[in-house]
C-alpha positions as a Python dict, from the first residue, in 0.01 Angstrom:
ca = {
    (1, 'M'): (0, 0, 0),
    (2, 'P'): (-378, 9, 120),
    (3, 'E'): (-595, -293, 45),
    (4, 'D'): (-718, -231, -281),
    (5, 'S'): (-325, -223, -441),
    (6, 'I'): (-221, -539, -294),
    (7, 'D'): (-300, -806, -521),
    (8, 'H'): (-16, -863, -732),
    (9, 'I'): (248, -802, -418),
    (10, 'D'): (504, -1065, -344),
    (11, 'F'): (506, -1071, 13),
    (12, 'D'): (814, -1292, 52),
    (13, 'K'): (953, -1011, -127),
    (14, 'L'): (833, -724, 20),
    (15, 'N'): (912, -852, 379),
    (16, 'E'): (1252, -899, 309),
    (17, 'K'): (1296, -553, 207),
    (18, 'A'): (1054, -418, 482),
    (19, 'I'): (1270, -175, 722),
    (20, 'S'): (1148, -376, 1032),
    (21, 'Q'): (995, -702, 1114),
    (22, 'P'): (672, -765, 1340),
    (23, 'L'): (790, -786, 1729),
    (24, 'V'): (543, -1070, 1753),
    (25, 'S'): (442, -1306, 1526),
    (26, 'H'): (207, -1570, 1744),
    (27, 'I'): (-58, -1342, 1752),
    (28, 'Y'): (-171, -1026, 1558),
    (29, 'T'): (-132, -702, 1694),
    (30, 'A'): (-182, -337, 1597),
    (31, 'D'): (-264, 12, 1702),
    (32, 'P'): (77, 0, 1915),
    (33, 'S'): (81, 254, 2217),
    (34, 'A'): (428, 254, 2311),
    (35, 'H'): (547, 399, 2673),
    (36, 'Y'): (911, 321, 2842),
    (37, 'F'): (832, 257, 3183),
    (38, 'D'): (1108, 177, 3447),
    (39, 'G'): (1374, 103, 3195),
    (40, 'K'): (1194, -108, 2968),
    (41, 'I'): (951, -54, 2665),
    (42, 'Y'): (607, -163, 2712),
    (43, 'I'): (343, -186, 2416),
    (44, 'Y'): (-3, -154, 2469),
    (45, 'P'): (-166, -276, 2138),
    (46, 'S'): (-505, -407, 1968),
    (47, 'H'): (-488, -788, 1953),
    (48, 'D'): (-674, -847, 1621),
    (49, 'I'): (-867, -1171, 1550),
    (50, 'E'): (-1059, -1327, 1271),
    (51, 'S'): (-1426, -1259, 1350),
    (52, 'N'): (-1573, -1331, 977),
    (53, 'I'): (-1804, -1040, 1001),
    (54, 'P'): (-1822, -882, 641),
    (55, 'F'): (-1623, -556, 575),
    (56, 'D'): (-1747, -226, 590),
    (57, 'D'): (-1633, 150, 606),
    (58, 'L'): (-1757, 132, 999),
    (59, 'G'): (-1493, -140, 1078),
    (60, 'S'): (-1716, -406, 1186),
    (61, 'H'): (-1465, -643, 1064),
    (62, 'F'): (-1206, -505, 1365),
    (63, 'A'): (-1403, -712, 1636),
    (64, 'M'): (-1120, -739, 1880),
    (65, 'E'): (-1240, -870, 2257),
    (66, 'D'): (-905, -828, 2448),
    (67, 'Y'): (-571, -659, 2510),
    (68, 'H'): (-211, -806, 2550),
    (69, 'V'): (82, -648, 2683),
    (70, 'I'): (416, -671, 2503),
    (71, 'S'): (778, -568, 2650),
    (72, 'V'): (1089, -536, 2480),
    (73, 'D'): (1422, -419, 2630),
    (74, 'S'): (1566, -253, 2324),
    (75, 'E'): (1529, -197, 1958),
    (76, 'N'): (1685, -546, 1846),
    (77, 'G'): (1558, -682, 2191),
    (78, 'E'): (1323, -1003, 2169),
    (79, 'A'): (961, -915, 2283),
    (80, 'T'): (769, -1070, 2516),
    (81, 'D'): (417, -1108, 2519),
    (82, 'H'): (249, -1114, 2879),
    (83, 'G'): (-80, -1248, 2808),
    (84, 'V'): (-411, -1119, 2842),
    (85, 'A'): (-423, -784, 3029),
    (86, 'L'): (-784, -695, 2999),
    (87, 'H'): (-1120, -885, 2843),
    (88, 'V'): (-1406, -708, 2727),
    (89, 'K'): (-1608, -965, 2935),
    (90, 'D'): (-1443, -804, 3255),
    (91, 'V'): (-1575, -470, 3158),
    (92, 'A'): (-1941, -429, 3283),
    (93, 'W'): (-2032, -121, 3060),
    (94, 'A'): (-1878, -243, 2734),
    (95, 'E'): (-2028, -491, 2490),
    (96, 'K'): (-1755, -527, 2190),
    (97, 'Q'): (-1481, -386, 1962),
    (98, 'M'): (-1207, -331, 2194),
    (99, 'W'): (-1005, -90, 1975),
    (100, 'A'): (-675, 77, 1995),
    (101, 'P'): (-597, 153, 2352),
    (102, 'D'): (-288, 366, 2550),
    (103, 'A'): (-169, 347, 2888),
    (104, 'A'): (-20, 589, 3133),
    (105, 'H'): (194, 540, 3474),
    (106, 'K'): (155, 755, 3814),
    (107, 'N'): (265, 692, 4152),
    (108, 'G'): (306, 334, 4113),
    (109, 'K'): (-6, 280, 3935),
    (110, 'Y'): (-59, 189, 3576),
    (111, 'Y'): (-374, 279, 3378),
    (112, 'L'): (-494, 93, 3047),
    (113, 'Y'): (-764, 341, 2873),
    (114, 'F'): (-948, 192, 2584),
    (115, 'P'): (-1276, 258, 2359),
    (116, 'A'): (-1538, -7, 2313),
    (117, 'K'): (-1894, -26, 2206),
    (118, 'K'): (-2176, -19, 2474),
    (119, 'A'): (-2497, -208, 2413),
    (120, 'D'): (-2657, 73, 2218),
    (121, 'G'): (-2357, 87, 1980),
    (122, 'I'): (-2202, 385, 2076),
    (123, 'F'): (-1824, 391, 2157),
    (124, 'Q'): (-1694, 548, 2473),
    (125, 'I'): (-1371, 537, 2652),
    (126, 'G'): (-1283, 331, 2991),
    (127, 'V'): (-980, 294, 3217),
    (128, 'A'): (-856, 5, 3379),
    (129, 'V'): (-581, 25, 3681),
    (130, 'S'): (-312, -235, 3762),
    (131, 'D'): (-6, -220, 4017),
    (132, 'S'): (196, -354, 3704),
    (133, 'P'): (261, -214, 3372),
    (134, 'T'): (162, -564, 3226),
    (135, 'G'): (-130, -619, 3424),
    (136, 'P'): (-379, -769, 3458),
    (137, 'F'): (-604, -440, 3496),
    (138, 'T'): (-909, -395, 3690),
    (139, 'P'): (-1134, -175, 3486),
    (140, 'E'): (-1357, 100, 3627),
    (141, 'P'): (-1736, 6, 3679),
    (142, 'E'): (-1841, 283, 3427),
    (143, 'A'): (-1672, 465, 3124),
    (144, 'I'): (-1500, 793, 3186),
    (145, 'K'): (-1752, 1070, 3218),
    (146, 'G'): (-1784, 1292, 2891),
    (147, 'S'): (-1594, 1102, 2686),
    (148, 'Y'): (-1670, 959, 2337),
    (149, 'T'): (-1546, 794, 2008),
    (150, 'I'): (-1221, 625, 1983),
    (151, 'D'): (-808, 605, 1999),
    (152, 'P'): (-758, 737, 2331),
    (153, 'A'): (-406, 863, 2382),
    (154, 'V'): (-267, 990, 2715),
    (155, 'F'): (-2, 1251, 2746),
    (156, 'E'): (226, 1323, 3048),
    (157, 'D'): (335, 1681, 3051),
    (158, 'E'): (680, 1792, 3216),
    (159, 'D'): (470, 1962, 3478),
    (160, 'G'): (279, 1642, 3565),
    (161, 'S'): (-22, 1738, 3373),
    (162, 'Y'): (-176, 1455, 3197),
    (163, 'Y'): (-401, 1488, 2891),
    (164, 'M'): (-617, 1275, 2698),
    (165, 'Y'): (-630, 1301, 2329),
    (166, 'F'): (-882, 1126, 2122),
    (167, 'G'): (-1139, 1101, 1799),
    (168, 'G'): (-1187, 918, 1479),
    (169, 'I'): (-1429, 943, 1201),
    (170, 'W'): (-1608, 700, 986),
    (171, 'G'): (-1623, 394, 1235),
    (172, 'G'): (-1487, 616, 1501),
    (173, 'Q'): (-1848, 825, 1498),
    (174, 'L'): (-1673, 1179, 1543),
    (175, 'Q'): (-1880, 1285, 1276),
    (176, 'K'): (-2175, 1226, 1485),
    (177, 'Y'): (-2064, 1522, 1757),
    (178, 'R'): (-2054, 1888, 1769),
    (179, 'N'): (-1965, 2051, 2113),
    (180, 'N'): (-1953, 1726, 2276),
    (181, 'V'): (-2306, 1601, 2177),
    (182, 'Y'): (-2405, 1342, 1987),
    (183, 'S'): (-2687, 1324, 1739),
    (184, 'S'): (-2753, 1063, 1426),
    (185, 'N'): (-2808, 1328, 1210),
    (186, 'N'): (-2472, 1485, 1234),
    (187, 'E'): (-2266, 1381, 946),
    (188, 'L'): (-1880, 1458, 812),
    (189, 'P'): (-1847, 1843, 669),
    (190, 'K'): (-1875, 1907, 297),
    (191, 'P'): (-1501, 1890, 115),
    (192, 'N'): (-1455, 2278, 112),
    (193, 'E'): (-1563, 2304, 492),
    (194, 'P'): (-1319, 2292, 788),
    (195, 'A'): (-1233, 1906, 865),
    (196, 'L'): (-1360, 1772, 1186),
    (197, 'L'): (-1082, 1827, 1441),
    (198, 'P'): (-950, 1574, 1710),
    (199, 'I'): (-1036, 1628, 2095),
    (200, 'V'): (-826, 1662, 2411),
    (201, 'A'): (-918, 1714, 2766),
    (202, 'K'): (-715, 1748, 3075),
    (203, 'M'): (-717, 1463, 3321),
    (204, 'T'): (-819, 1471, 3706),
    (205, 'D'): (-542, 1403, 3936),
    (206, 'D'): (-596, 1046, 3964),
    (207, 'L'): (-643, 1010, 3606),
    (208, 'L'): (-967, 841, 3603),
    (209, 'E'): (-1176, 1092, 3494),
    (210, 'F'): (-1178, 1454, 3255),
    (211, 'S'): (-1110, 1756, 3514),
    (212, 'E'): (-1282, 1974, 3212),
    (213, 'E'): (-1498, 1977, 2916),
    (214, 'P'): (-1339, 1818, 2594),
    (215, 'K'): (-1216, 2074, 2342),
    (216, 'E'): (-1105, 2074, 1981),
    (217, 'I'): (-771, 2127, 1881),
    (218, 'K'): (-712, 2322, 1551),
    (219, 'I'): (-465, 2187, 1255),
    (220, 'L'): (-347, 2479, 1043),
    (221, 'D'): (-212, 2483, 708),
    (222, 'E'): (89, 2716, 629),
    (223, 'N'): (-150, 2992, 609),
    (224, 'G'): (-280, 2955, 954),
    (225, 'E'): (-625, 2845, 801),
    (226, 'L'): (-795, 2504, 928),
    (227, 'L'): (-725, 2195, 707),
    (228, 'L'): (-1042, 2126, 480),
    (229, 'E'): (-1227, 1794, 502),
    (230, 'G'): (-1119, 1770, 109),
    (231, 'D'): (-778, 1773, 227),
    (232, 'N'): (-737, 1409, 282),
    (233, 'D'): (-359, 1369, 266),
    (234, 'R'): (-345, 1613, 549),
    (235, 'R'): (-667, 1660, 754),
    (236, 'F'): (-709, 1443, 1077),
    (237, 'F'): (-894, 1100, 1022),
    (238, 'E'): (-793, 897, 1369),
    (239, 'A'): (-504, 802, 1609),
    (240, 'S'): (-391, 1092, 1783),
    (241, 'W'): (-36, 1075, 1937),
    (242, 'M'): (141, 1351, 2139),
    (243, 'H'): (517, 1390, 2188),
    (244, 'K'): (742, 1668, 2300),
    (245, 'Y'): (1085, 1760, 2169),
    (246, 'N'): (1296, 2048, 2218),
    (247, 'G'): (1003, 2235, 2407),
    (248, 'K'): (764, 2188, 2119),
    (249, 'Y'): (428, 1982, 2124),
    (250, 'Y'): (396, 1734, 1834),
    (251, 'F'): (77, 1617, 1754),
    (252, 'S'): (68, 1313, 1505),
    (253, 'Y'): (-232, 1132, 1343),
    (254, 'S'): (-358, 925, 1077),
    (255, 'T'): (-531, 1044, 765),
    (256, 'G'): (-728, 711, 727),
    (257, 'D'): (-813, 689, 356),
    (258, 'T'): (-520, 832, 265),
    (259, 'H'): (-309, 604, 448),
    (260, 'F'): (-62, 905, 575),
    (261, 'I'): (94, 931, 940),
    (262, 'C'): (123, 1292, 972),
    (263, 'Y'): (214, 1573, 1237),
    (264, 'A'): (160, 1932, 1311),
    (265, 'I'): (352, 2127, 1563),
    (266, 'G'): (217, 2357, 1847),
    (267, 'D'): (349, 2571, 2164),
    (268, 'N'): (130, 2373, 2414),
    (269, 'P'): (-91, 2073, 2448),
    (270, 'Y'): (-404, 2244, 2335),
    (271, 'G'): (-260, 2386, 2026),
    (272, 'P'): (-305, 2545, 1760),
    (273, 'F'): (-77, 2292, 1587),
    (274, 'T'): (63, 2379, 1229),
    (275, 'Y'): (106, 2097, 969),
    (276, 'G'): (470, 1991, 976),
    (277, 'G'): (464, 1678, 693),
    (278, 'R'): (421, 1312, 698),
    (279, 'I'): (595, 1069, 955),
    (280, 'L'): (493, 756, 759),
    (281, 'E'): (409, 664, 409),
    (282, 'P'): (136, 402, 365),
    (283, 'V'): (200, 46, 478),
    (284, 'V'): (27, -283, 369),
    (285, 'G'): (-330, -275, 481),
    (286, 'W'): (-607, -16, 466),
    (287, 'T'): (-526, 123, 841),
    (288, 'S'): (-234, 300, 974),
    (289, 'H'): (-178, 362, 1306),
    (290, 'H'): (123, 495, 1534),
    (291, 'S'): (277, 604, 1842),
    (292, 'I'): (617, 769, 1959),
    (293, 'C'): (819, 671, 2215),
    (294, 'Q'): (1121, 821, 2364),
    (295, 'V'): (1397, 606, 2503),
    (296, 'E'): (1685, 774, 2664),
    (297, 'D'): (1831, 1018, 2387),
    (298, 'K'): (1638, 820, 2076),
    (299, 'F'): (1274, 850, 1951),
    (300, 'Y'): (1109, 545, 1797),
    (301, 'L'): (795, 492, 1588),
    (302, 'F'): (598, 219, 1661),
    (303, 'Y'): (333, 132, 1367),
    (304, 'H'): (165, -171, 1220),
    (305, 'D'): (117, -330, 872),
    (306, 'S'): (-72, -648, 717),
    (307, 'S'): (246, -793, 543),
    (308, 'L'): (261, -1095, 782),
    (309, 'S'): (-79, -1166, 701),
    (310, 'K'): (-40, -1119, 340),
    (311, 'G'): (-257, -826, 329),
    (312, 'V'): (-542, -888, 555),
    (313, 'T'): (-630, -545, 687),
    (314, 'H'): (-774, -678, 993),
    (315, 'L'): (-500, -874, 1073),
    (316, 'R'): (-175, -656, 1147),
    (317, 'S'): (138, -678, 1323),
    (318, 'V'): (321, -440, 1520),
    (319, 'K'): (674, -280, 1410),
    (320, 'M'): (914, -27, 1519),
    (321, 'V'): (1184, 194, 1370),
    (322, 'E'): (1409, 483, 1519),
    (323, 'L'): (1252, 789, 1435),
    (324, 'E'): (1466, 1110, 1339),
    (325, 'H'): (1397, 1455, 1430),
    (326, 'Q'): (1606, 1702, 1190),
    (327, 'A'): (1800, 2038, 1262),
    (328, 'D'): (1470, 2276, 1150),
    (329, 'G'): (1249, 2051, 1431),
    (330, 'H'): (1068, 1856, 1124),
    (331, 'I'): (1038, 1487, 1126),
    (332, 'K'): (1236, 1261, 860),
    (333, 'T'): (952, 1080, 659),
    (334, 'I'): (985, 733, 688),
    (335, 'S'): (919, 487, 409),
    (336, 'P'): (833, 118, 539),
    (337, 'Y'): (958, -80, 269),
    (338, 'S'): (1292, -30, 63),
    (339, 'L'): (1128, -105, -260),
}
């Protein structure tokens, strides 16, 4: 239910019928990246605030300044807010807009990856390090070399390799890049041309830099053709995520202006990936952003909506619900409200 369709919603009734409730309600949280570290679920969300900045298609009203870490022991457990883990004022290279983050763990260290705009208005991705999954995190003095755009998602494969997936169009600025090079003259492809693709890069052993040039990952239709820019119900917009199930790689993402969370399946972390279907139908609010976390023998979808704020699209709340892989490997589509 995007913002332009919520004028007549009874939010009390909708919240009663929602399949899950916000994990925390004392602050607004969004873009949840969830991980199972040391027997506990840790969620690394954006921290939404009211900025009073006018709405625009570039997301200027999403003016987040810091990150909190949320933990929960189980699906029905009480969530704990561990407070501010990193603030933009502590990041030397960043000026504003601490958008959707992610985290990783290796050899007793925890890594928080985050996009932010530099003083020149261009997004890059940084990393901060801690001895604790809840922080506080100490940022590296510079952004990751070769990084750009938004929505970092770091995937640990079974062989110990780590990969970062990233990218987002419109406010995420991906449309300004070709072959990893920025130009203000670049724009979105035409509707009958292949859509812009998400980006992947393998990480160095210390998880602080890329070990290779970033590469595009192909998302194909049922005929093996690249999805087109005009295929708004299926093409990539933002919110990359990767998980693995039964030896297959599942790349999932948001379609942005059509408000779906979709997935595509491949045989290796670089793809190509073949479109598989929808994970999540539209939520209240314009944005849709998610993560998928395995906890023992179950998988959970973490997502957000704007129902707690009664439809204010930049004041969102994180939720979780169990995710089901079907016998044929496809994912059962989740409807966020039982209306």
